[in-house]
Amino acid sequence: MDDQNKNLILATGLSFLVIVVWFLLFPPPEEVTDGTTPAVAMQEAAVAPSATPDAAMAAEPPDAELPETPRVLIDTPRLQGSISMLGGRIDDLSLKSYRETIAADSEIVRLLSPVGKPNAYYALYGWAPAGDLDYADVPGANTQWTPIEGSTLGVGQPVVLQWDNGRGLVFKRRISVDDHYLFTIDQTVENRTGAPVRLAPYGIVARHGKPLNLQNFFVLHEGVVGRANGTLTETDYDDVAELPQVAREGAQAEVVEATQDGWIGFTDKYWMTTLIPEQGKPFTSVTKYVPGADIFQTETRNPVVTVEPGTTAEVTSRLFAGAKEWETITRYQNEPSFLTGLLFGIEQDATRQPIPGFIDSIDWGWFFFLTKPIFAVLHWLNHVIGNMGLAIIALTVVLKALVLPLSYKSYVSMARMKELQPELEALRERAGDDKMMMQREMMRLYKEKKVNPAAGCLPILLQIPIFFSLYKVIFVTIELRHAPFFGWLTDLSAPDPSSLYNFFGLAPWAAPMPGSTLALIFIGVLPILLGISMWLQQKLNPAPTDPAQAMIFAWLPWVFMFMLGSFASGLVLYWIVNNLITFSQQYVIMRSHGHHPDLFGNIRASFKRKPADAKTKAANDSRPPEKKRKP
């Protein structure tokens, strides 16, 4: 076996092994009391409650139906829902721009739901008592608010809620929303008593139980995502449930003191609900789990404030509740430069406080240094072209152009290795069983001819991180969700829906369900085209003379075809285009070095049966000398 073939088989086997491992790691695809009121770290010598309200609620049914309560409607170009006057909770929110499936009559995506519904999920704001105040003196989860301004929350139409505790403290909450997914919550407390009072504002996002549609994919983070002091933290639900018990919190918790900036909340694959306190000021970030009620909770707590008699204290915070759109989140982060804003049409908003690191709420993964720029280019190409499938094709061309110098050197090295084959064969005959001499003379020959035998592996090895990065981009970014191409390819983030089982839609029965065993066997059009493109790429060279090599090469395209059949069609589209471009590059480079590939001859040869004696001779030649058959 010559060194070129050894390198090629090694590189191919490596990529095959990595993708197999990657593929196998995928799984086949309450009554609320003050239980959501955080325990505040008092800035004075005070005794904390022996059991926080969270602990008290653990014995209650987690999803008990609550009495009907007045609501204020939410209606914006992208959001619809309502705010409960019980606790002033934002607990009913749906996304107008997104549907559950690609069907036109599919339900729109629901993000938040109130207590009493399955998997309640909501945001709650309030004040925690300090000093001489008690929990009855401050608004909490069961406070009945009264709307005093606005009947429907919309863009440019805020609503104001009020609660008077009857003991000299008047609380107001002004809620506004922009044209995307960002709520602004201004909380005020007016002290009409004759003495100073101490209290601390907080925000909570709570989830009752794990999400029903939890993906549980190893490449995707779902759970708590947050940033504090410039550090991003991702904690999945299982890890949250295993947090240590913190006596002060009365629950399993993790408490982080943030001094610079930060935010925290829950992220799904495409959606997120995140608490964003005022940046540049200290706050406490809390992740909490209440086992008895099966409630996951994130909190932001501001420092205790003192409100003198006759004065008013105010605190502003924000809540992101919506889709993780790259453009929208980038605008909230206020990251784009003039050039980026010009290319992507992202406008700066000087009146909005930047949210540092907010773009990292999208799960870019370990290869973030590749996934971020790859998606930015893909997004721009889609913006220019207007079709995500064509944008993927254009991105493939861009990536191949970027690595062309390296690929060119690799293909040239492979061509030179072919030219050296006669000399290598002569060298093997001279060296015989002297392996040391063989290696020494080979290295001298490579150095003399300026050939790098390992260069042929580089194009294949380089494709592995690019392939995984593009897989990550297609899998996690909402811009690929339900993105159509042409014809039957109506969702590039899903596998090819066509199937051999019903002859690609010609037969009157349905294709197998995605993820089923039949779907893995009866693949669609794109995976078949992928196998053909890999097979054609092989046929640029004659089949190896070694039977073992020939068998491996013969099966590889079809193994990959079935392996990638259940991958996102956008990724398979990329791989097909990548193969076709690689085929063209190799063909041109080989001809430029005087080697004329006999493509059709190699194809015809692959269908010819070898004579029996030729097969026997090939098999005999591959045996060790002591095991060769005697004539």
Short mmCIF file of N, CA, C and O in Angstrom, two decimals, residues 156-255:
data_model
loop_
_atom_site.label_atom_id
_atom_site.label_comp_id
_atom_site.label_asym_id
_atom_site.label_seq_id
_atom_site.Cartn_x
_atom_site.Cartn_y
_atom_site.Cartn_z
N GLY A 156 -45.26 51.58 22.35
CA GLY A 156 -45.61 52.98 22.61
C GLY A 156 -46.85 53.14 23.48
O GLY A 156 -47.33 54.26 23.66
N GLN A 157 -47.37 52.03 24.02
CA GLN A 157 -48.57 52.08 24.87
C GLN A 157 -48.29 51.31 26.16
O GLN A 157 -48.70 50.15 26.31
N PRO A 158 -47.60 51.92 27.12
CA PRO A 158 -47.31 51.24 28.38
C PRO A 158 -48.55 51.11 29.25
O PRO A 158 -49.57 51.80 29.02
N VAL A 159 -48.47 50.23 30.22
CA VAL A 159 -49.53 50.12 31.23
C VAL A 159 -48.89 50.36 32.60
O VAL A 159 -47.70 50.08 32.82
N VAL A 160 -49.69 50.90 33.50
CA VAL A 160 -49.21 51.18 34.86
C VAL A 160 -50.12 50.47 35.85
O VAL A 160 -51.36 50.60 35.78
N LEU A 161 -49.52 49.70 36.75
CA LEU A 161 -50.24 48.98 37.80
C LEU A 161 -49.91 49.60 39.15
O LEU A 161 -48.82 50.16 39.34
N GLN A 162 -50.84 49.47 40.09
CA GLN A 162 -50.63 50.08 41.41
C GLN A 162 -51.14 49.16 42.50
O GLN A 162 -52.13 48.44 42.32
N TRP A 163 -50.43 49.20 43.65
CA TRP A 163 -50.88 48.50 44.84
C TRP A 163 -50.53 49.31 46.07
O TRP A 163 -49.38 49.74 46.25
N ASP A 164 -51.53 49.56 46.91
CA ASP A 164 -51.36 50.31 48.15
C ASP A 164 -51.44 49.30 49.29
O ASP A 164 -52.44 48.59 49.44
N ASN A 165 -50.39 49.24 50.13
CA ASN A 165 -50.39 48.24 51.19
C ASN A 165 -51.24 48.65 52.38
O ASN A 165 -51.38 47.86 53.34
N GLY A 166 -51.81 49.86 52.34
CA GLY A 166 -52.69 50.31 53.41
C GLY A 166 -51.96 50.76 54.65
O GLY A 166 -52.58 51.13 55.66
N ARG A 167 -50.63 50.76 54.60
CA ARG A 167 -49.83 51.18 55.76
C ARG A 167 -48.79 52.23 55.37
O ARG A 167 -47.71 52.30 55.94
N GLY A 168 -49.13 52.99 54.32
CA GLY A 168 -48.29 54.13 53.97
C GLY A 168 -47.32 53.89 52.84
O GLY A 168 -46.56 54.80 52.48
N LEU A 169 -47.32 52.71 52.24
CA LEU A 169 -46.44 52.46 51.09
C LEU A 169 -47.29 52.22 49.85
O LEU A 169 -48.19 51.37 49.86
N VAL A 170 -47.00 52.97 48.78
CA VAL A 170 -47.72 52.84 47.52
C VAL A 170 -46.73 52.36 46.45
O VAL A 170 -45.73 53.04 46.19
N PHE A 171 -47.03 51.23 45.87
CA PHE A 171 -46.15 50.64 44.86
C PHE A 171 -46.78 50.80 43.48
O PHE A 171 -47.99 50.59 43.30
N LYS A 172 -45.95 51.17 42.51
CA LYS A 172 -46.40 51.27 41.13
C LYS A 172 -45.44 50.48 40.23
O LYS A 172 -44.25 50.36 40.52
N ARG A 173 -46.00 49.96 39.16
CA ARG A 173 -45.20 49.21 38.19
C ARG A 173 -45.60 49.64 36.79
O ARG A 173 -46.75 49.44 36.37
N ARG A 174 -44.66 50.22 36.09
CA ARG A 174 -44.90 50.66 34.70
C ARG A 174 -44.24 49.66 33.76
O ARG A 174 -43.03 49.44 33.82
N ILE A 175 -45.04 49.03 32.87
CA ILE A 175 -44.53 48.02 31.96
C ILE A 175 -44.67 48.53 30.53
O ILE A 175 -45.75 48.94 30.12
N SER A 176 -43.58 48.52 29.80
CA SER A 176 -43.59 48.91 28.38
C SER A 176 -42.89 47.82 27.57
O SER A 176 -42.17 46.98 28.12
N VAL A 177 -43.11 47.83 26.27
CA VAL A 177 -42.53 46.81 25.40
C VAL A 177 -42.15 47.45 24.07
O VAL A 177 -42.81 48.40 23.61
N ASP A 178 -41.08 46.94 23.44
CA ASP A 178 -40.67 47.48 22.15
C ASP A 178 -41.32 46.68 21.03
O ASP A 178 -42.22 45.87 21.26
N ASP A 179 -40.85 46.89 19.80
CA ASP A 179 -41.47 46.22 18.65
C ASP A 179 -40.95 44.80 18.44
O ASP A 179 -41.31 44.15 17.46
N HIS A 180 -40.10 44.33 19.35
CA HIS A 180 -39.63 42.95 19.25
C HIS A 180 -40.00 42.19 20.52
O HIS A 180 -41.16 41.84 20.68
N TYR A 181 -39.03 41.93 21.42
CA TYR A 181 -39.31 41.05 22.54
C TYR A 181 -38.81 41.59 23.88
O TYR A 181 -38.68 40.83 24.84
N LEU A 182 -38.54 42.88 23.97
CA LEU A 182 -37.93 43.42 25.18
C LEU A 182 -38.95 44.24 25.97
O LEU A 182 -39.45 45.26 25.49
N PHE A 183 -39.22 43.78 27.20
CA PHE A 183 -40.08 44.50 28.13
C PHE A 183 -39.20 45.35 29.04
O PHE A 183 -38.12 44.93 29.44
N THR A 184 -39.70 46.52 29.40
CA THR A 184 -39.04 47.36 30.40
C THR A 184 -39.98 47.52 31.57
O THR A 184 -41.14 47.90 31.41
N ILE A 185 -39.48 47.21 32.77
CA ILE A 185 -40.29 47.25 33.98
C ILE A 185 -39.71 48.30 34.92
O ILE A 185 -38.57 48.16 35.40
N ASP A 186 -40.46 49.36 35.14
CA ASP A 186 -40.07 50.43 36.07
C ASP A 186 -40.88 50.26 37.34
O ASP A 186 -42.11 50.43 37.32
N GLN A 187 -40.22 49.95 38.44
CA GLN A 187 -40.89 49.76 39.73
C GLN A 187 -40.59 50.95 40.64
O GLN A 187 -39.44 51.35 40.78
N THR A 188 -41.63 51.48 41.28
CA THR A 188 -41.45 52.59 42.22
C THR A 188 -42.17 52.27 43.52
O THR A 188 -43.16 51.53 43.54
N VAL A 189 -41.66 52.82 44.60
CA VAL A 189 -42.32 52.73 45.90
C VAL A 189 -42.28 54.12 46.53
O VAL A 189 -41.23 54.75 46.62
N GLU A 190 -43.45 54.60 46.91
CA GLU A 190 -43.59 55.91 47.55
C GLU A 190 -43.81 55.70 49.04
O GLU A 190 -44.72 54.96 49.45
N ASN A 191 -42.99 56.36 49.85
CA ASN A 191 -43.06 56.21 51.30
C ASN A 191 -43.88 57.35 51.89
O ASN A 191 -43.42 58.49 51.97
N ARG A 192 -45.12 57.03 52.32
CA ARG A 192 -45.99 58.04 52.94
C ARG A 192 -46.04 57.86 54.45
O ARG A 192 -46.88 58.46 55.14
N THR A 193 -45.15 57.01 54.98
CA THR A 193 -45.10 56.82 56.43
C THR A 193 -44.22 57.92 57.03
O THR A 193 -43.60 58.72 56.32
N GLY A 194 -44.10 57.89 58.32
CA GLY A 194 -43.26 58.89 58.98
C GLY A 194 -41.88 58.39 59.30
O GLY A 194 -41.14 59.07 60.03
N ALA A 195 -41.50 57.23 58.77
CA ALA A 195 -40.19 56.65 59.08
C ALA A 195 -39.57 56.06 57.81
O ALA A 195 -40.30 55.67 56.89
N PRO A 196 -38.25 56.02 57.74
CA PRO A 196 -37.62 55.39 56.57
C PRO A 196 -37.92 53.89 56.53
O PRO A 196 -38.08 53.26 57.58
N VAL A 197 -37.99 53.36 55.32
CA VAL A 197 -38.22 51.93 55.14
C VAL A 197 -37.10 51.35 54.27
O VAL A 197 -36.50 52.06 53.46
N ARG A 198 -36.87 50.07 54.47
CA ARG A 198 -35.81 49.39 53.71
C ARG A 198 -36.42 48.18 52.99
O ARG A 198 -37.15 47.38 53.60
N LEU A 199 -36.09 48.05 51.72
CA LEU A 199 -36.61 46.94 50.92
C LEU A 199 -35.75 46.80 49.67
O LEU A 199 -34.96 47.69 49.34
N ALA A 200 -35.92 45.68 48.97
CA ALA A 200 -35.06 45.40 47.82
C ALA A 200 -35.90 44.85 46.66
O ALA A 200 -36.71 43.94 46.85
N PRO A 201 -35.72 45.39 45.45
CA PRO A 201 -36.46 44.90 44.29
C PRO A 201 -35.83 43.62 43.74
O PRO A 201 -34.63 43.39 43.86
N TYR A 202 -36.68 42.79 43.11
CA TYR A 202 -36.19 41.56 42.52
C TYR A 202 -37.00 41.24 41.27
O TYR A 202 -38.07 41.79 41.02
N GLY A 203 -36.45 40.32 40.48
CA GLY A 203 -37.15 39.78 39.33
C GLY A 203 -36.97 38.28 39.31
O GLY A 203 -35.93 37.76 39.75
N ILE A 204 -37.98 37.56 38.85
CA ILE A 204 -37.95 36.09 38.85
C ILE A 204 -38.49 35.57 37.52
O ILE A 204 -39.45 36.12 36.98
N VAL A 205 -37.84 34.54 37.00
CA VAL A 205 -38.44 33.72 35.95
C VAL A 205 -38.52 32.31 36.52
O VAL A 205 -37.51 31.75 36.96
N ALA A 206 -39.73 31.74 36.52
CA ALA A 206 -39.95 30.42 37.12
C ALA A 206 -40.52 29.47 36.08
O ALA A 206 -41.36 29.86 35.26
N ARG A 207 -40.08 28.22 36.14
CA ARG A 207 -40.62 27.15 35.29
C ARG A 207 -41.05 26.01 36.20
O ARG A 207 -40.27 25.52 37.03
N HIS A 208 -42.30 25.55 36.02
CA HIS A 208 -42.80 24.42 36.80
C HIS A 208 -42.52 23.14 36.01
O HIS A 208 -43.21 22.82 35.04
N GLY A 209 -41.48 22.44 36.40
CA GLY A 209 -41.08 21.22 35.70
C GLY A 209 -40.26 21.53 34.47
O GLY A 209 -40.16 22.66 34.01
N LYS A 210 -39.65 20.48 33.92
CA LYS A 210 -38.88 20.64 32.69
C LYS A 210 -39.83 20.87 31.51
O LYS A 210 -40.98 20.42 31.53
N PRO A 211 -39.35 21.55 30.47
CA PRO A 211 -40.20 21.75 29.28
C PRO A 211 -40.63 20.42 28.67
O PRO A 211 -39.88 19.45 28.66
N LEU A 212 -41.84 20.40 28.15
CA LEU A 212 -42.36 19.18 27.53
C LEU A 212 -41.59 18.82 26.26
O LEU A 212 -41.45 17.65 25.92
N ASN A 213 -41.14 19.85 25.55
CA ASN A 213 -40.46 19.61 24.27
C ASN A 213 -38.94 19.67 24.41
O ASN A 213 -38.24 20.10 23.49
N LEU A 214 -38.42 19.24 25.55
CA LEU A 214 -36.98 19.25 25.77
C LEU A 214 -36.28 18.38 24.72
O LEU A 214 -36.64 17.22 24.53
N GLN A 215 -35.29 18.95 24.03
CA GLN A 215 -34.63 18.25 22.94
C GLN A 215 -33.68 17.15 23.44
O GLN A 215 -33.55 16.11 22.83
N ASN A 216 -32.95 17.46 24.53
CA ASN A 216 -31.97 16.50 25.08
C ASN A 216 -30.93 16.09 24.06
O ASN A 216 -30.51 14.94 24.01
N PHE A 217 -30.50 17.03 23.23
CA PHE A 217 -29.43 16.78 22.28
C PHE A 217 -28.11 17.23 22.89
O PHE A 217 -28.02 18.33 23.45
N PHE A 218 -27.12 16.38 22.74
CA PHE A 218 -25.82 16.67 23.35
C PHE A 218 -25.21 17.98 22.82
O PHE A 218 -24.48 18.67 23.53
N VAL A 219 -25.50 18.35 21.58
CA VAL A 219 -24.90 19.54 21.01
C VAL A 219 -25.66 20.81 21.35
O VAL A 219 -25.25 21.90 20.98
N LEU A 220 -26.78 20.68 22.07
CA LEU A 220 -27.64 21.83 22.35
C LEU A 220 -27.75 22.06 23.84
O LEU A 220 -28.02 21.13 24.60
N HIS A 221 -27.59 23.32 24.27
CA HIS A 221 -27.81 23.65 25.67
C HIS A 221 -29.25 24.12 25.87
O HIS A 221 -29.72 25.02 25.20
N GLU A 222 -29.92 23.50 26.83
CA GLU A 222 -31.24 23.92 27.26
C GLU A 222 -31.23 23.98 28.77
O GLU A 222 -30.79 23.05 29.44
N GLY A 223 -31.73 25.07 29.32
CA GLY A 223 -31.72 25.24 30.76
C GLY A 223 -31.43 26.67 31.12
O GLY A 223 -31.90 27.61 30.46
N VAL A 224 -30.63 26.85 32.15
CA VAL A 224 -30.29 28.19 32.62
C VAL A 224 -29.12 28.72 31.83
O VAL A 224 -28.13 28.02 31.61
N VAL A 225 -29.23 29.96 31.36
CA VAL A 225 -28.11 30.63 30.72
C VAL A 225 -27.99 32.01 31.35
O VAL A 225 -29.00 32.68 31.61
N GLY A 226 -26.78 32.41 31.64
CA GLY A 226 -26.59 33.70 32.30
C GLY A 226 -25.19 34.22 32.13
O GLY A 226 -24.28 33.50 31.70
N ARG A 227 -25.03 35.46 32.48
CA ARG A 227 -23.72 36.10 32.43
C ARG A 227 -23.58 36.96 33.67
O ARG A 227 -24.51 37.68 34.04
N ALA A 228 -22.40 36.89 34.30
CA ALA A 228 -22.11 37.72 35.47
C ALA A 228 -20.63 38.05 35.46
O ALA A 228 -19.79 37.16 35.29
N ASN A 229 -20.32 39.32 35.58
CA ASN A 229 -18.93 39.78 35.62
C ASN A 229 -18.14 39.33 34.40
O ASN A 229 -16.97 38.94 34.49
N GLY A 230 -18.80 39.32 33.25
CA GLY A 230 -18.12 38.99 32.00
C GLY A 230 -17.99 37.51 31.72
O GLY A 230 -17.38 37.13 30.71
N THR A 231 -18.54 36.65 32.57
CA THR A 231 -18.42 35.20 32.39
C THR A 231 -19.78 34.60 32.05
O THR A 231 -20.76 34.82 32.77
N LEU A 232 -19.82 33.82 30.97
CA LEU A 232 -21.05 33.15 30.56
C LEU A 232 -21.17 31.82 31.30
O LEU A 232 -20.20 31.08 31.44
N THR A 233 -22.38 31.53 31.77
CA THR A 233 -22.65 30.27 32.47
C THR A 233 -23.84 29.57 31.83
O THR A 233 -24.87 30.20 31.57
N GLU A 234 -23.69 28.26 31.58
CA GLU A 234 -24.77 27.45 31.04
C GLU A 234 -24.96 26.24 31.96
O GLU A 234 -24.02 25.47 32.17
N THR A 235 -26.17 26.08 32.48
CA THR A 235 -26.46 24.99 33.41
C THR A 235 -27.72 24.29 32.94
O THR A 235 -28.78 24.92 32.85
N ASP A 236 -27.61 22.99 32.62
CA ASP A 236 -28.81 22.30 32.15
C ASP A 236 -29.69 21.93 33.34
O ASP A 236 -29.31 22.04 34.50
N TYR A 237 -30.91 21.47 33.04
CA TYR A 237 -31.90 21.23 34.09
C TYR A 237 -31.45 20.16 35.07
O TYR A 237 -31.69 20.28 36.29
N ASP A 238 -30.80 19.12 34.59
CA ASP A 238 -30.34 18.07 35.49
C ASP A 238 -29.32 18.60 36.49
O ASP A 238 -29.33 18.24 37.67
N ASP A 239 -28.44 19.49 36.01
CA ASP A 239 -27.44 20.06 36.92
C ASP A 239 -28.08 21.04 37.90
O ASP A 239 -27.64 21.15 39.05
N VAL A 240 -29.10 21.77 37.45
CA VAL A 240 -29.81 22.67 38.37
C VAL A 240 -30.45 21.84 39.49
O VAL A 240 -30.42 22.22 40.66
N ALA A 241 -31.03 20.70 39.12
CA ALA A 241 -31.69 19.84 40.11
C ALA A 241 -30.70 19.21 41.09
O ALA A 241 -31.13 18.67 42.12
N GLU A 242 -29.42 19.27 40.78
CA GLU A 242 -28.40 18.70 41.66
C GLU A 242 -27.60 19.76 42.40
O GLU A 242 -26.57 19.46 43.01
N LEU A 243 -28.07 21.01 42.37
CA LEU A 243 -27.37 22.07 43.11
C LEU A 243 -27.40 21.77 44.61
O LEU A 243 -28.34 21.14 45.11
N PRO A 244 -26.40 22.22 45.35
CA PRO A 244 -26.38 21.96 46.79
C PRO A 244 -27.47 22.76 47.52
O PRO A 244 -27.88 23.83 47.07
N GLN A 245 -27.91 22.22 48.63
CA GLN A 245 -28.90 22.90 49.45
C GLN A 245 -28.26 24.12 50.10
O GLN A 245 -27.18 24.05 50.67
N VAL A 246 -28.94 25.27 49.99
CA VAL A 246 -28.46 26.50 50.61
C VAL A 246 -29.49 26.89 51.67
O VAL A 246 -30.64 27.23 51.33
N ALA A 247 -29.10 26.85 52.92
CA ALA A 247 -30.05 27.08 54.01
C ALA A 247 -30.69 28.45 53.93
O ALA A 247 -31.89 28.61 54.17
N ARG A 248 -29.91 29.44 53.56
CA ARG A 248 -30.44 30.81 53.48
C ARG A 248 -31.53 30.93 52.43
O ARG A 248 -32.45 31.73 52.56
N GLU A 249 -31.45 30.10 51.38
CA GLU A 249 -32.44 30.15 50.31
C GLU A 249 -33.60 29.20 50.57
O GLU A 249 -34.65 29.33 49.93
N GLY A 250 -33.42 28.24 51.47
CA GLY A 250 -34.47 27.26 51.71
C GLY A 250 -34.69 26.35 50.52
O GLY A 250 -35.78 25.80 50.35
N ALA A 251 -33.68 26.21 49.67
CA ALA A 251 -33.80 25.39 48.47
C ALA A 251 -32.41 25.07 47.96
O ALA A 251 -31.40 25.57 48.48
N GLN A 252 -32.35 24.23 46.94
CA GLN A 252 -31.08 23.98 46.25
C GLN A 252 -30.80 25.19 45.37
O GLN A 252 -31.65 25.58 44.56
N ALA A 253 -29.62 25.77 45.51
CA ALA A 253 -29.40 27.05 44.83
C ALA A 253 -27.93 27.30 44.56
O ALA A 253 -27.04 26.67 45.15
N GLU A 254 -27.70 28.22 43.66
CA GLU A 254 -26.38 28.78 43.40
C GLU A 254 -26.53 30.29 43.36
O GLU A 254 -27.36 30.83 42.62
N VAL A 255 -25.74 30.99 44.17
CA VAL A 255 -25.85 32.44 44.31
C VAL A 255 -24.55 33.07 43.84
O VAL A 255 -23.46 32.68 44.28
#
